[in-house]
């Protein structure tokens, strides 16, 4: 994942291929591959991976699939995933950053920042990684992102 955050997708791709040879059915590797494909503009391939993950594990697949559906103007489908995530949240802990990804795809920056603020307050262990998340690059120039970084002590 270090290569992903450094945006070195070529090295990340090589590492993922090697890892897939050892663990061809590993869900988290597929998850990382989906984000790597997304960041390298291979939207169709990323969508297929995230749809498969969502089909197998809605909790794991909601955020990336909602993000990519929103990014590809499949807003109604992204909002359906968000609604289903809210239903799942009634019986499962869903970190707020999961919602942030979907709102990012939909283009609702107010809700993105609200969700990120909530995620920081939840003290999610993965929250600091969001500061360097390439999918969040488009909001990093927003002044509210500075507050998010402060919340994460970065």
CSV table of N, CA and C in Angstrom, one decimal:
chain,number,residue,atom,x,y,z
A,1,UNK,N,0.8,-1.2,0.0
A,1,UNK,CA,0.0,0.0,0.0
A,1,UNK,C,0.8,1.3,0.0
A,2,UNK,N,2.1,1.2,0.4
A,2,UNK,CA,3.0,2.3,0.4
A,2,UNK,C,3.1,2.9,-1.0
A,3,UNK,N,3.2,2.0,-2.0
A,3,UNK,CA,3.3,2.5,-3.4
A,3,UNK,C,2.1,3.2,-3.8
A,4,UNK,N,0.9,2.8,-3.3
A,4,UNK,CA,-0.3,3.4,-3.7
A,4,UNK,C,-0.3,4.9,-3.1
A,5,UNK,N,0.0,5.0,-1.9
A,5,UNK,CA,0.0,6.4,-1.3
A,5,UNK,C,1.1,7.3,-1.9
A,6,UNK,N,2.2,6.7,-2.4
A,6,UNK,CA,3.2,7.4,-3.1
A,6,UNK,C,2.8,7.7,-4.5
A,7,UNK,N,1.7,7.1,-5.0
A,7,UNK,CA,1.2,7.2,-6.3
A,7,UNK,C,2.2,6.6,-7.3
A,8,UNK,N,2.9,5.5,-6.9
A,8,UNK,CA,3.8,4.8,-7.8
A,8,UNK,C,3.0,3.5,-8.2
A,9,UNK,N,2.1,3.7,-9.1
A,9,UNK,CA,1.2,2.6,-9.5
A,9,UNK,C,1.9,1.5,-10.3
A,10,UNK,N,3.0,1.8,-10.9
A,10,UNK,CA,3.7,0.8,-11.6
A,10,UNK,C,4.3,-0.2,-10.7
A,11,UNK,N,4.9,0.3,-9.6
A,11,UNK,CA,5.5,-0.7,-8.6
A,11,UNK,C,4.4,-1.4,-7.9
A,12,UNK,N,3.3,-0.7,-7.6
A,12,UNK,CA,2.2,-1.3,-6.9
A,12,UNK,C,1.6,-2.4,-7.8
A,13,UNK,N,1.5,-2.2,-9.0
A,13,UNK,CA,1.0,-3.2,-9.9
A,13,UNK,C,1.8,-4.5,-9.9
A,14,UNK,N,3.1,-4.3,-10.0
A,14,UNK,CA,4.0,-5.4,-9.9
A,14,UNK,C,3.9,-6.2,-8.6
A,15,UNK,N,3.8,-5.5,-7.5
A,15,UNK,CA,3.6,-6.1,-6.2
A,15,UNK,C,2.3,-6.9,-6.1
A,16,UNK,N,1.2,-6.3,-6.6
A,16,UNK,CA,-0.1,-6.9,-6.6
A,16,UNK,C,-0.1,-8.2,-7.4
A,17,UNK,N,0.6,-8.1,-8.6
A,17,UNK,CA,0.6,-9.3,-9.4
A,17,UNK,C,1.3,-10.5,-8.7
A,18,UNK,N,2.5,-10.1,-8.1
A,18,UNK,CA,3.2,-11.1,-7.3
A,18,UNK,C,2.3,-11.7,-6.1
A,19,UNK,N,1.6,-10.8,-5.5
A,19,UNK,CA,0.8,-11.2,-4.4
A,19,UNK,C,-0.4,-12.1,-4.8
A,20,UNK,N,-1.0,-11.7,-6.0
A,20,UNK,CA,-2.1,-12.5,-6.5
A,20,UNK,C,-1.7,-13.9,-6.9
A,21,UNK,N,-0.4,-14.1,-7.3
A,21,UNK,CA,0.1,-15.4,-7.6
A,21,UNK,C,0.0,-16.3,-6.4
A,22,UNK,N,0.3,-15.7,-5.2
A,22,UNK,CA,0.3,-16.5,-4.0
A,22,UNK,C,-1.1,-16.6,-3.4
A,23,UNK,N,-1.9,-15.6,-3.5
A,23,UNK,CA,-3.3,-15.5,-2.9
A,23,UNK,C,-4.3,-15.0,-3.9
A,24,UNK,N,-4.7,-15.9,-4.9
A,24,UNK,CA,-5.6,-15.4,-6.0
A,24,UNK,C,-7.0,-15.0,-5.6
A,25,UNK,N,-7.4,-15.4,-4.4
A,25,UNK,CA,-8.8,-15.1,-4.0
A,25,UNK,C,-8.8,-14.1,-2.8
A,26,UNK,N,-7.8,-13.5,-2.5
A,26,UNK,CA,-7.7,-12.5,-1.4
A,26,UNK,C,-8.5,-11.3,-1.7
A,27,UNK,N,-9.5,-11.0,-0.9
A,27,UNK,CA,-10.4,-9.9,-1.1
A,27,UNK,C,-9.7,-8.5,-1.0
A,28,UNK,N,-8.9,-8.4,0.0
A,28,UNK,CA,-8.2,-7.1,0.2
A,28,UNK,C,-7.2,-6.8,-1.0
A,29,UNK,N,-6.6,-7.8,-1.5
A,29,UNK,CA,-5.8,-7.6,-2.7
A,29,UNK,C,-6.6,-7.1,-3.9
A,30,UNK,N,-7.8,-7.7,-4.1
A,30,UNK,CA,-8.6,-7.2,-5.1
A,30,UNK,C,-9.1,-5.8,-4.9
A,31,UNK,N,-9.3,-5.5,-3.6
A,31,UNK,CA,-9.7,-4.1,-3.2
A,31,UNK,C,-8.6,-3.1,-3.6
A,32,UNK,N,-7.4,-3.4,-3.3
A,32,UNK,CA,-6.3,-2.6,-3.6
A,32,UNK,C,-6.1,-2.5,-5.1
A,33,UNK,N,-6.3,-3.6,-5.8
A,33,UNK,CA,-6.1,-3.6,-7.3
A,33,UNK,C,-7.2,-2.7,-7.9
A,34,UNK,N,-8.4,-2.7,-7.4
A,34,UNK,CA,-9.5,-1.9,-7.9
A,34,UNK,C,-9.1,-0.4,-7.7
A,35,UNK,N,-8.6,0.0,-6.6
A,35,UNK,CA,-8.2,1.4,-6.4
A,35,UNK,C,-7.0,1.8,-7.3
A,36,UNK,N,-6.1,0.8,-7.5
A,36,UNK,CA,-4.9,1.1,-8.4
A,36,UNK,C,-5.4,1.3,-9.8
A,37,UNK,N,-6.4,0.5,-10.2
A,37,UNK,CA,-6.9,0.6,-11.6
A,37,UNK,C,-7.7,1.9,-11.7
A,38,UNK,N,-8.4,2.3,-10.7
A,38,UNK,CA,-9.1,3.6,-10.7
A,38,UNK,C,-8.2,4.7,-10.9
A,39,UNK,N,-7.1,4.7,-10.1
A,39,UNK,CA,-6.2,5.8,-10.2
A,39,UNK,C,-5.4,5.9,-11.5
A,40,UNK,N,-5.3,4.8,-12.2
A,40,UNK,CA,-4.6,4.7,-13.5
A,40,UNK,C,-5.6,4.9,-14.7
A,41,UNK,N,-6.8,5.2,-14.4
A,41,UNK,CA,-7.8,5.5,-15.4
A,41,UNK,C,-8.5,4.3,-16.0
A,42,UNK,N,-8.3,3.1,-15.4
A,42,UNK,CA,-8.9,1.9,-15.9
A,42,UNK,C,-10.2,1.7,-15.2
A,43,UNK,N,-11.2,2.6,-15.5
A,43,UNK,CA,-12.4,2.6,-14.8
A,43,UNK,C,-13.3,1.4,-15.0
A,44,UNK,N,-13.4,0.9,-16.2
A,44,UNK,CA,-14.2,-0.3,-16.5
A,44,UNK,C,-13.7,-1.5,-15.6
A,45,UNK,N,-12.4,-1.7,-15.6
A,45,UNK,CA,-11.8,-2.8,-14.9
A,45,UNK,C,-12.0,-2.6,-13.4
A,46,UNK,N,-11.8,-1.4,-12.9
A,46,UNK,CA,-12.0,-1.1,-11.5
A,46,UNK,C,-13.4,-1.3,-11.1
A,47,UNK,N,-14.4,-0.9,-11.9
A,47,UNK,CA,-15.8,-1.1,-11.7
A,47,UNK,C,-16.1,-2.6,-11.5
A,48,UNK,N,-15.6,-3.4,-12.4
A,48,UNK,CA,-15.9,-4.8,-12.4
A,48,UNK,C,-15.4,-5.4,-11.1
A,49,UNK,N,-14.2,-5.0,-10.7
A,49,UNK,CA,-13.6,-5.5,-9.4
A,49,UNK,C,-14.5,-5.1,-8.2
A,50,UNK,N,-14.8,-3.8,-8.2
A,50,UNK,CA,-15.6,-3.4,-7.1
A,50,UNK,C,-17.0,-3.9,-7.0
A,51,UNK,N,-17.6,-4.2,-8.2
A,51,UNK,CA,-18.9,-4.9,-8.3
A,51,UNK,C,-18.8,-6.3,-7.7
A,52,UNK,N,-17.8,-7.0,-8.0
A,52,UNK,CA,-17.6,-8.3,-7.5
A,52,UNK,C,-17.4,-8.3,-6.0
A,53,UNK,N,-16.6,-7.4,-5.5
A,53,UNK,CA,-16.4,-7.3,-4.1
A,53,UNK,C,-17.7,-7.0,-3.4
A,54,UNK,N,-18.4,-6.0,-3.9
A,54,UNK,CA,-19.7,-5.7,-3.3
A,54,UNK,C,-20.7,-6.8,-3.3
A,55,UNK,N,-20.7,-7.6,-4.4
A,55,UNK,CA,-21.5,-8.8,-4.5
A,55,UNK,C,-21.2,-9.8,-3.4
A,56,UNK,N,-19.9,-9.9,-3.1
A,56,UNK,CA,-19.5,-10.9,-2.1
A,56,UNK,C,-19.5,-10.4,-0.7
A,57,UNK,N,-19.3,-9.0,-0.5
A,57,UNK,CA,-19.2,-8.4,0.8
A,57,UNK,C,-19.6,-7.0,0.7
A,58,UNK,N,-20.9,-6.7,1.0
A,58,UNK,CA,-21.4,-5.4,0.9
A,58,UNK,C,-20.7,-4.3,1.8
A,59,UNK,N,-20.3,-4.8,2.9
A,59,UNK,CA,-19.6,-3.8,3.8
A,59,UNK,C,-18.3,-3.4,3.2
A,60,UNK,N,-17.5,-4.3,2.7
A,60,UNK,CA,-16.2,-4.0,2.1
A,60,UNK,C,-16.4,-3.2,0.8
A,61,UNK,N,-17.4,-3.6,0.0
A,61,UNK,CA,-17.5,-3.0,-1.3
A,61,UNK,C,-18.3,-1.8,-1.5
A,62,UNK,N,-19.0,-1.3,-0.4
A,62,UNK,CA,-19.9,-0.2,-0.6
A,62,UNK,C,-19.2,1.1,-0.9
A,63,UNK,N,-18.1,1.4,-0.2
A,63,UNK,CA,-17.5,2.7,-0.4
A,63,UNK,C,-16.8,2.8,-1.8
A,64,UNK,N,-16.0,1.8,-2.2
A,64,UNK,CA,-15.4,2.0,-3.5
A,64,UNK,C,-16.4,1.9,-4.7
A,65,UNK,N,-17.4,1.1,-4.6
A,65,UNK,CA,-18.4,1.0,-5.6
A,65,UNK,C,-19.2,2.2,-5.7
A,66,UNK,N,-19.6,2.8,-4.6
A,66,UNK,CA,-20.4,4.0,-4.5
A,66,UNK,C,-19.5,5.2,-5.1
A,67,UNK,N,-18.2,5.2,-4.8
A,67,UNK,CA,-17.3,6.2,-5.3
A,67,UNK,C,-17.3,6.1,-6.8
A,68,UNK,N,-17.0,4.9,-7.3
A,68,UNK,CA,-16.8,4.8,-8.8
A,68,UNK,C,-18.2,5.0,-9.5
A,69,UNK,N,-19.3,4.6,-9.0
A,69,UNK,CA,-20.6,4.8,-9.6
A,69,UNK,C,-20.8,6.3,-9.7
A,70,UNK,N,-20.5,7.0,-8.6
A,70,UNK,CA,-20.7,8.5,-8.6
A,70,UNK,C,-19.8,9.2,-9.6
A,71,UNK,N,-18.6,8.7,-9.7
A,71,UNK,CA,-17.6,9.3,-10.6
A,71,UNK,C,-18.0,9.1,-12.1
A,72,UNK,N,-18.7,8.1,-12.3
A,72,UNK,CA,-19.1,7.7,-13.7
A,72,UNK,C,-20.5,8.1,-14.0
A,73,UNK,N,-21.0,9.1,-13.2
A,73,UNK,CA,-22.4,9.6,-13.3
A,73,UNK,C,-23.5,8.6,-13.2
A,74,UNK,N,-23.2,7.5,-12.4
A,74,UNK,CA,-24.3,6.5,-12.1
A,74,UNK,C,-24.8,6.9,-10.7
A,75,UNK,N,-25.2,8.1,-10.6
A,75,UNK,CA,-25.6,8.8,-9.3
A,75,UNK,C,-26.7,8.0,-8.6
A,76,UNK,N,-27.7,7.6,-9.3
A,76,UNK,CA,-28.8,6.8,-8.7
A,76,UNK,C,-28.3,5.6,-8.1
A,77,UNK,N,-27.4,4.9,-8.8
A,77,UNK,CA,-26.9,3.6,-8.2
A,77,UNK,C,-26.0,3.9,-7.0
A,78,UNK,N,-25.2,5.0,-7.1
A,78,UNK,CA,-24.4,5.3,-5.9
A,78,UNK,C,-25.2,5.7,-4.7
A,79,UNK,N,-26.3,6.4,-4.9
A,79,UNK,CA,-27.2,6.7,-3.8
A,79,UNK,C,-27.9,5.5,-3.2
A,80,UNK,N,-28.2,4.5,-4.1
A,80,UNK,CA,-28.8,3.2,-3.6
A,80,UNK,C,-27.8,2.5,-2.7
A,81,UNK,N,-26.5,2.5,-3.1
A,81,UNK,CA,-25.5,1.9,-2.2
A,81,UNK,C,-25.4,2.6,-0.9
A,82,UNK,N,-25.5,3.9,-1.0
A,82,UNK,CA,-25.4,4.7,0.3
A,82,UNK,C,-26.6,4.4,1.2
A,83,UNK,N,-27.8,4.3,0.6
A,83,UNK,CA,-29.0,4.0,1.4
A,83,UNK,C,-28.9,2.6,2.0
A,84,UNK,N,-28.3,1.6,1.2
A,84,UNK,CA,-28.2,0.3,1.7
A,84,UNK,C,-27.1,0.3,2.9
A,85,UNK,N,-26.1,1.1,2.7
A,85,UNK,CA,-25.1,1.2,3.7
A,85,UNK,C,-25.7,1.7,5.0
A,86,UNK,N,-26.6,2.7,4.9
A,86,UNK,CA,-27.2,3.2,6.1
A,86,UNK,C,-28.1,2.1,6.8
A,87,UNK,N,-28.7,1.3,6.0
A,87,UNK,CA,-29.5,0.2,6.6
A,87,UNK,C,-28.5,-0.8,7.3
A,88,UNK,N,-27.4,-1.1,6.6
A,88,UNK,CA,-26.4,-2.0,7.3
A,88,UNK,C,-25.8,-1.4,8.6
A,89,UNK,N,-25.8,-0.1,8.6
A,89,UNK,CA,-25.2,0.6,9.8
A,89,UNK,C,-26.1,0.5,11.0
A,90,UNK,N,-27.3,0.1,10.8
A,90,UNK,CA,-28.2,-0.1,12.0
A,90,UNK,C,-27.8,-1.3,12.8
A,91,UNK,N,-27.1,-2.3,12.2
A,91,UNK,CA,-26.6,-3.5,12.9
A,91,UNK,C,-25.1,-3.7,12.9
A,92,UNK,N,-24.4,-2.8,12.2
A,92,UNK,CA,-23.0,-2.9,12.0
A,92,UNK,C,-22.3,-1.6,12.2
A,93,UNK,N,-21.1,-1.6,12.7
A,93,UNK,CA,-20.4,-0.3,12.8
A,93,UNK,C,-19.8,0.0,11.4
A,94,UNK,N,-20.2,1.1,10.9
A,94,UNK,CA,-19.7,1.6,9.6
A,94,UNK,C,-18.9,2.9,9.8
A,95,UNK,N,-17.6,2.8,9.6
A,95,UNK,CA,-16.9,4.1,9.8
A,95,UNK,C,-17.3,5.2,8.8
A,96,UNK,N,-17.3,6.4,9.3
A,96,UNK,CA,-17.8,7.5,8.5
A,96,UNK,C,-17.1,7.7,7.2
A,97,UNK,N,-15.8,7.3,7.2
A,97,UNK,CA,-15.0,7.5,6.0
A,97,UNK,C,-15.6,6.7,4.8
A,98,UNK,N,-16.3,5.6,5.1
A,98,UNK,CA,-17.0,4.9,4.0
A,98,UNK,C,-18.0,5.7,3.3
A,99,UNK,N,-18.7,6.5,4.1
A,99,UNK,CA,-19.7,7.4,3.5
A,99,UNK,C,-19.0,8.5,2.7
A,100,UNK,N,-17.9,9.0,3.2
A,100,UNK,CA,-17.2,10.1,2.6
A,100,UNK,C,-16.8,9.7,1.2
A,101,UNK,N,-16.3,8.5,1.0
A,101,UNK,CA,-16.0,8.0,-0.4
A,101,UNK,C,-17.2,8.1,-1.3
A,102,UNK,N,-18.3,7.7,-0.9
A,102,UNK,CA,-19.5,7.7,-1.7
A,102,UNK,C,-19.9,9.2,-2.0
A,103,UNK,N,-19.9,10.0,-1.0
A,103,UNK,CA,-20.3,11.4,-1.2
A,103,UNK,C,-19.3,12.1,-2.2
A,104,UNK,N,-18.0,11.7,-2.1
A,104,UNK,CA,-17.0,12.2,-3.0
A,104,UNK,C,-17.3,11.9,-4.4
A,105,UNK,N,-17.7,10.6,-4.7
A,105,UNK,CA,-18.1,10.2,-6.0
A,105,UNK,C,-19.3,10.9,-6.5
A,106,UNK,N,-20.3,11.1,-5.6
A,106,UNK,CA,-21.5,11.9,-6.0
A,106,UNK,C,-21.2,13.3,-6.2
A,107,UNK,N,-20.2,13.9,-5.6
A,107,UNK,CA,-19.8,15.3,-5.8
A,107,UNK,C,-20.4,16.2,-4.7
A,108,UNK,N,-20.8,15.6,-3.6
A,108,UNK,CA,-21.4,16.4,-2.5
A,108,UNK,C,-20.3,16.7,-1.4
A,109,UNK,N,-19.5,17.7,-1.7
A,109,UNK,CA,-18.4,18.1,-0.9
A,109,UNK,C,-18.8,18.4,0.6
A,110,UNK,N,-19.9,19.0,0.8
A,110,UNK,CA,-20.4,19.3,2.1
A,110,UNK,C,-20.4,18.0,3.0
A,111,UNK,N,-21.1,17.0,2.4
A,111,UNK,CA,-21.2,15.7,3.1
A,111,UNK,C,-19.9,15.0,3.2
A,112,UNK,N,-19.0,15.2,2.2
A,112,UNK,CA,-17.7,14.6,2.3
A,112,UNK,C,-17.0,15.1,3.5
A,113,UNK,N,-16.9,16.4,3.7
A,113,UNK,CA,-16.2,17.0,4.9
A,113,UNK,C,-16.9,16.7,6.2
A,114,UNK,N,-18.3,16.6,6.2
A,114,UNK,CA,-19.0,16.2,7.4
A,114,UNK,C,-18.6,14.8,7.7
A,115,UNK,N,-18.6,13.9,6.8
A,115,UNK,CA,-18.2,12.5,7.0
A,115,UNK,C,-16.8,12.4,7.5
A,116,UNK,N,-15.9,13.1,6.9
A,116,UNK,CA,-14.5,13.1,7.3
A,116,UNK,C,-14.3,13.6,8.7
A,117,UNK,N,-15.0,14.6,9.0
A,117,UNK,CA,-14.9,15.2,10.4
A,117,UNK,C,-15.5,14.1,11.4
A,118,UNK,N,-16.6,13.5,11.1
A,118,UNK,CA,-17.1,12.4,11.9
A,118,UNK,C,-16.1,11.3,12.0
A,119,UNK,N,-15.5,10.9,10.9
A,119,UNK,CA,-14.5,9.8,11.0
A,119,UNK,C,-13.3,10.2,11.9
A,120,UNK,N,-12.9,11.4,11.9
A,120,UNK,CA,-11.8,11.8,12.8
A,120,UNK,C,-12.3,11.7,14.2
A,121,UNK,N,-13.5,12.2,14.5
A,121,UNK,CA,-14.0,12.1,15.9
A,121,UNK,C,-14.2,10.7,16.3
A,122,UNK,N,-14.4,9.8,15.4
A,122,UNK,CA,-14.6,8.4,15.7
A,122,UNK,C,-13.2,7.7,16.1
A,123,UNK,N,-12.1,8.4,15.7
A,123,UNK,CA,-10.8,7.9,16.0
A,123,UNK,C,-10.5,6.6,15.3
A,124,UNK,N,-11.1,6.5,14.1
A,124,UNK,CA,-10.9,5.3,13.2
A,124,UNK,C,-9.4,5.1,13.0
A,125,UNK,N,-8.9,3.9,13.2
A,125,UNK,CA,-7.4,3.7,13.0
A,125,UNK,C,-7.0,3.9,11.5
A,126,UNK,N,-7.9,3.8,10.6
A,126,UNK,CA,-7.5,4.1,9.2
A,126,UNK,C,-7.6,5.5,8.8
A,127,UNK,N,-8.2,6.4,9.7
A,127,UNK,CA,-8.4,7.8,9.3
A,127,UNK,C,-7.1,8.5,8.8
A,128,UNK,N,-6.0,8.4,9.5
A,128,UNK,CA,-4.8,9.1,9.0
A,128,UNK,C,-4.4,8.7,7.6
A,129,UNK,N,-4.7,7.5,7.1
A,129,UNK,CA,-4.4,7.2,5.8
A,129,UNK,C,-5.2,8.0,4.7
A,130,UNK,N,-6.4,8.4,5.2
A,130,UNK,CA,-7.2,9.2,4.2
A,130,UNK,C,-6.6,10.5,3.8
A,131,UNK,N,-5.7,11.0,4.7
A,131,UNK,CA,-5.0,12.3,4.3
A,131,UNK,C,-4.2,12.1,3.1
A,132,UNK,N,-3.6,11.0,2.9
A,132,UNK,CA,-2.8,10.7,1.7
A,132,UNK,C,-3.6,9.9,0.6
A,133,UNK,N,-4.8,9.6,0.8
A,133,UNK,CA,-5.6,8.8,-0.1
A,133,UNK,C,-5.7,9.6,-1.5
A,134,UNK,N,-5.2,8.9,-2.6
A,134,UNK,CA,-5.2,9.6,-3.9
A,134,UNK,C,-6.7,9.9,-4.3
A,135,UNK,N,-7.6,9.1,-4.0
A,135,UNK,CA,-9.0,9.4,-4.3
A,135,UNK,C,-9.5,10.8,-3.8
A,136,UNK,N,-8.9,11.2,-2.7
A,136,UNK,CA,-9.2,12.4,-2.0
A,136,UNK,C,-8.5,13.7,-2.6
A,137,UNK,N,-7.6,13.5,-3.5
A,137,UNK,CA,-6.8,14.6,-4.0
A,137,UNK,C,-7.6,15.8,-4.5
A,138,UNK,N,-8.8,15.5,-5.0
A,138,UNK,CA,-9.6,16.6,-5.6
A,138,UNK,C,-10.1,17.6,-4.5
A,139,UNK,N,-10.1,17.1,-3.2
A,139,UNK,CA,-10.6,18.0,-2.2
A,139,UNK,C,-9.5,18.6,-1.3
A,140,UNK,N,-8.3,18.2,-1.6
A,140,UNK,CA,-7.2,18.6,-0.7
A,140,UNK,C,-6.8,20.1,-0.8
A,141,UNK,N,-7.3,20.8,-1.9
A,141,UNK,CA,-7.1,22.2,-2.0
A,141,UNK,C,-8.1,23.0,-1.3
A,142,UNK,N,-9.2,22.4,-0.8
A,142,UNK,CA,-10.2,23.0,-0.1
A,142,UNK,C,-9.7,23.4,1.4
A,143,UNK,N,-10.0,24.6,1.8
A,143,UNK,CA,-9.5,25.0,3.1
A,143,UNK,C,-10.0,24.1,4.3
A,144,UNK,N,-11.1,23.4,4.1
A,144,UNK,CA,-11.7,22.5,5.1
A,144,UNK,C,-10.8,21.3,5.3
A,145,UNK,N,-10.0,21.0,4.3
A,145,UNK,CA,-9.1,19.8,4.4
A,145,UNK,C,-8.0,20.1,5.4
A,146,UNK,N,-7.6,21.3,5.5
A,146,UNK,CA,-6.6,21.7,6.6
A,146,UNK,C,-7.1,21.3,7.9
A,147,UNK,N,-8.4,21.6,8.2
A,147,UNK,CA,-9.0,21.2,9.5
A,147,UNK,C,-9.0,19.7,9.7
A,148,UNK,N,-9.3,19.0,8.6
A,148,UNK,CA,-9.3,17.5,8.7
A,148,UNK,C,-7.9,17.1,9.1
A,149,UNK,N,-6.9,17.6,8.4
A,149,UNK,CA,-5.5,17.2,8.7
A,149,UNK,C,-5.1,17.6,10.2
A,150,UNK,N,-5.6,18.7,10.7
A,150,UNK,CA,-5.4,19.0,12.1
A,150,UNK,C,-6.0,18.0,13.0
A,151,UNK,N,-7.2,17.6,12.7
A,151,UNK,CA,-7.9,16.6,13.5
A,151,UNK,C,-7.1,15.3,13.6
A,152,UNK,N,-6.5,15.0,12.5
A,152,UNK,CA,-5.7,13.8,12.4
A,152,UNK,C,-4.3,14.0,13.0
A,153,UNK,N,-4.0,15.2,13.5
A,153,UNK,CA,-2.7,15.5,14.0
A,153,UNK,C,-1.6,15.4,13.0
A,154,UNK,N,-1.9,15.8,11.7
A,154,UNK,CA,-0.9,15.7,10.7
A,154,UNK,C,-0.6,17.1,10.1
